[in-house]
Coordinates of C-alpha atoms in Angstrom, one line a residue:
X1 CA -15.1 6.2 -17.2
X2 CA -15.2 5.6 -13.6
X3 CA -12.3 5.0 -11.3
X4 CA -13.1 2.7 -8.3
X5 CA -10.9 3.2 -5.6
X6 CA -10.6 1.8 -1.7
X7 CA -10.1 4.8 0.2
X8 CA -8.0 4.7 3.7
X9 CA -6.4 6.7 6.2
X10 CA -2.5 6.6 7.1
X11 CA -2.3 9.1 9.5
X12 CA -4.6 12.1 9.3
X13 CA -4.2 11.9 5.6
X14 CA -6.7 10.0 3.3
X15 CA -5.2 7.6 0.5
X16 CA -6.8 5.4 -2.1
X17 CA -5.7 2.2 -4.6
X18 CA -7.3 1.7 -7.5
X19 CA -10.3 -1.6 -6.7
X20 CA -9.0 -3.7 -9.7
X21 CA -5.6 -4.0 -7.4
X22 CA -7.3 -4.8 -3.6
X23 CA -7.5 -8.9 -3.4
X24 CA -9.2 -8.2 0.3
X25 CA -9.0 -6.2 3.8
X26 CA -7.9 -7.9 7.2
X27 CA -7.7 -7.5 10.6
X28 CA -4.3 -6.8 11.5
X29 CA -2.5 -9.8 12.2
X30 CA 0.9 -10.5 13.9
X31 CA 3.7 -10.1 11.6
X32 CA 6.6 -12.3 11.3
X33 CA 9.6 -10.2 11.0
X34 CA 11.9 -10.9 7.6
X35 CA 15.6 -10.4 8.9
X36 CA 17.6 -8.1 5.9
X37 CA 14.4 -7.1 4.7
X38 CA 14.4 -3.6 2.5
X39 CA 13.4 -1.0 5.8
X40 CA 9.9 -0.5 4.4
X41 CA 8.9 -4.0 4.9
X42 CA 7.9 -4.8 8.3
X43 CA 8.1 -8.4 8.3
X44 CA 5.6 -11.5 6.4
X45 CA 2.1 -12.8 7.0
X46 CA 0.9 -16.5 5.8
X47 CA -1.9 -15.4 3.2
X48 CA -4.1 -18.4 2.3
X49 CA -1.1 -19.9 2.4
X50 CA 1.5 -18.1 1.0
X51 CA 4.4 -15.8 2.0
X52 CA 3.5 -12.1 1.4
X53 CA 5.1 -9.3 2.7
X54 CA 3.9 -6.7 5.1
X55 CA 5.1 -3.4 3.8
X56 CA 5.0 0.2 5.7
X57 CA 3.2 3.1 3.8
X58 CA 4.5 5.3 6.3
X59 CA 7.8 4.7 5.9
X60 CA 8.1 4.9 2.0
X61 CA 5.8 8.1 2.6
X62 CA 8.6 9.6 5.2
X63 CA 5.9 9.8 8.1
X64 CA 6.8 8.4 11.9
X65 CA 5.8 4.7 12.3
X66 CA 3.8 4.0 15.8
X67 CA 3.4 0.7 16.9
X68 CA 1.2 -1.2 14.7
X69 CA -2.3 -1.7 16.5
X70 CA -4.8 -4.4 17.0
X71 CA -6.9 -1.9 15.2
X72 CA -5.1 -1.5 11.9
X73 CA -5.8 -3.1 9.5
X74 CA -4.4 -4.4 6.3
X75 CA -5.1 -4.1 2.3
X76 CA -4.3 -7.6 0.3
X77 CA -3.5 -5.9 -3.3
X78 CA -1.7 -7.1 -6.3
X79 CA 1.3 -5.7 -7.8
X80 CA 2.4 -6.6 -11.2
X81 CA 5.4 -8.5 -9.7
X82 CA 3.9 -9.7 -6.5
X83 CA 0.6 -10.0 -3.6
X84 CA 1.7 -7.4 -0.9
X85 CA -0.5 -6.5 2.4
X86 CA -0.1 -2.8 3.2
X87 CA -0.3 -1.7 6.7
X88 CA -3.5 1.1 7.4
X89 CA -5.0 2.7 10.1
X90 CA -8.6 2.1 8.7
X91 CA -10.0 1.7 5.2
X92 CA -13.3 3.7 4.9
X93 CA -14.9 2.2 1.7
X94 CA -15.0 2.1 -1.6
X95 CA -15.3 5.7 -4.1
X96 CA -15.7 6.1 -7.8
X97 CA -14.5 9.2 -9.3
X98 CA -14.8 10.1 -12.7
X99 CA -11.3 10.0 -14.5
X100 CA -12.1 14.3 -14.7
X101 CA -12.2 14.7 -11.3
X102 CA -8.8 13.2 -10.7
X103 CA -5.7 15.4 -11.2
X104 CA -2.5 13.6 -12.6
X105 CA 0.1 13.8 -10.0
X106 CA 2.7 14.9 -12.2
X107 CA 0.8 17.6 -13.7
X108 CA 1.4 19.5 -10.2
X109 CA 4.0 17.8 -8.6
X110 CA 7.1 16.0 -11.2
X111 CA 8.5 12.9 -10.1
X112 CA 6.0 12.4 -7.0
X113 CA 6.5 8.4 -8.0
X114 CA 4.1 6.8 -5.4
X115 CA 1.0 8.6 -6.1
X116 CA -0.6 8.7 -9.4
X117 CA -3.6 11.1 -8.8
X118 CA -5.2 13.6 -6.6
X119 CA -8.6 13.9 -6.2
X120 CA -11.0 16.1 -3.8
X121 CA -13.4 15.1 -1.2
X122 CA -15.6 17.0 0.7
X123 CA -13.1 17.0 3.9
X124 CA -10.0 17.3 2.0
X125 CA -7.8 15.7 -0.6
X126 CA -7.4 11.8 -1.8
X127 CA -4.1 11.0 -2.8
X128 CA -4.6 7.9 -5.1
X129 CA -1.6 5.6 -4.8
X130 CA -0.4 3.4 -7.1
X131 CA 1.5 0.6 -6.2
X132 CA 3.9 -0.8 -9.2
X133 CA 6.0 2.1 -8.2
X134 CA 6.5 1.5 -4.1
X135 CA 9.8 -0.5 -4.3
X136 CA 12.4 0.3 -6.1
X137 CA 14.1 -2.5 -8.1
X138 CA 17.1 -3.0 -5.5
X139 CA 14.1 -3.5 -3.2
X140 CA 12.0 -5.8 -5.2
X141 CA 15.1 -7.9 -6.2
X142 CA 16.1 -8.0 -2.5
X143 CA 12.6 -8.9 -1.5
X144 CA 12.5 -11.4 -4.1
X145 CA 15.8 -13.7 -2.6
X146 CA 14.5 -13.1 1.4
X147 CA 11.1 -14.6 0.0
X148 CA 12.8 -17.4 -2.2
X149 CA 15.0 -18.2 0.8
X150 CA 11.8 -18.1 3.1
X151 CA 9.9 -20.2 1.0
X152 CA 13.2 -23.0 0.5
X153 CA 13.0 -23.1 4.2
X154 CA 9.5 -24.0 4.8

């Protein structure tokens, strides 16, 4: 079986989410701040019109956060719980892997929670993300009353 993955840089490193989850790629757009947001969510963006948050893959992955730039862009993708827009420097397309050529995270590194596989590319390594595990549940369930009360106020 093949996996289909979008494939991006954060960084210097190269990530991936599996296609099934990506909704669609934007241009980086301004960002409303959400006051008492969880710190990995930068702020909210009107989707086709609705709410969705903006969250920071740098921050949950510990690395420094410049300035976001009219050249990032963003990655529309479906959670179980929720339509979230993840903050990239550039996606680079889209890679099928066959599910042997993808390591299990937890096979070499326990309890790494965010990514679910490895895989190799000619220039290095794709860590392949998976998103149902980015926010914890205090952070989903304070999410989910900033984004209720955002949505009463409208």
């Amino acid at each position: 079986m093949l996996n289909q993955l979008v494939a991006f840089i954060l960084g210097e490193q190269q990530y991936a989410l599996v296609l099934t989850a990506v909704q669609r790629v934007l241009r980086m757009v301004e960002v409303t701040p959400l006051p008492k947001a969880p710190e990995i969510v930068l702020g909210v963006i009107d989707f086709q019109g609705t709410i969705i948050p903006v969250m920071s893959m740098r921050k949950r992955f510990g690395l420094s956060e410049p300035e976001t730039n009219l050249s990032d862009q963003l990655i529309v993708a479906d959670t179980a719980r929720r339509c979230v827009a993840l903050v990239v420097n550039s996606v680079t397309g889209v890679l099928e892997r066959t599910a042997e050529a993808v390591t299990e995270t937890e096979k070499i590194i326990p309890g790494a929670q965010y990514v679910e596989g490895i895989t190799r590319l000619e220039d290095g390594i794709l860590f392949i993300h998976n998103l149902e595990h980015f926010l914890s549940k205090k952070e989903e369930q304070q999410l989910d009353g900033l984004l209720a009360g955002a949505a009463g106020r409208e």
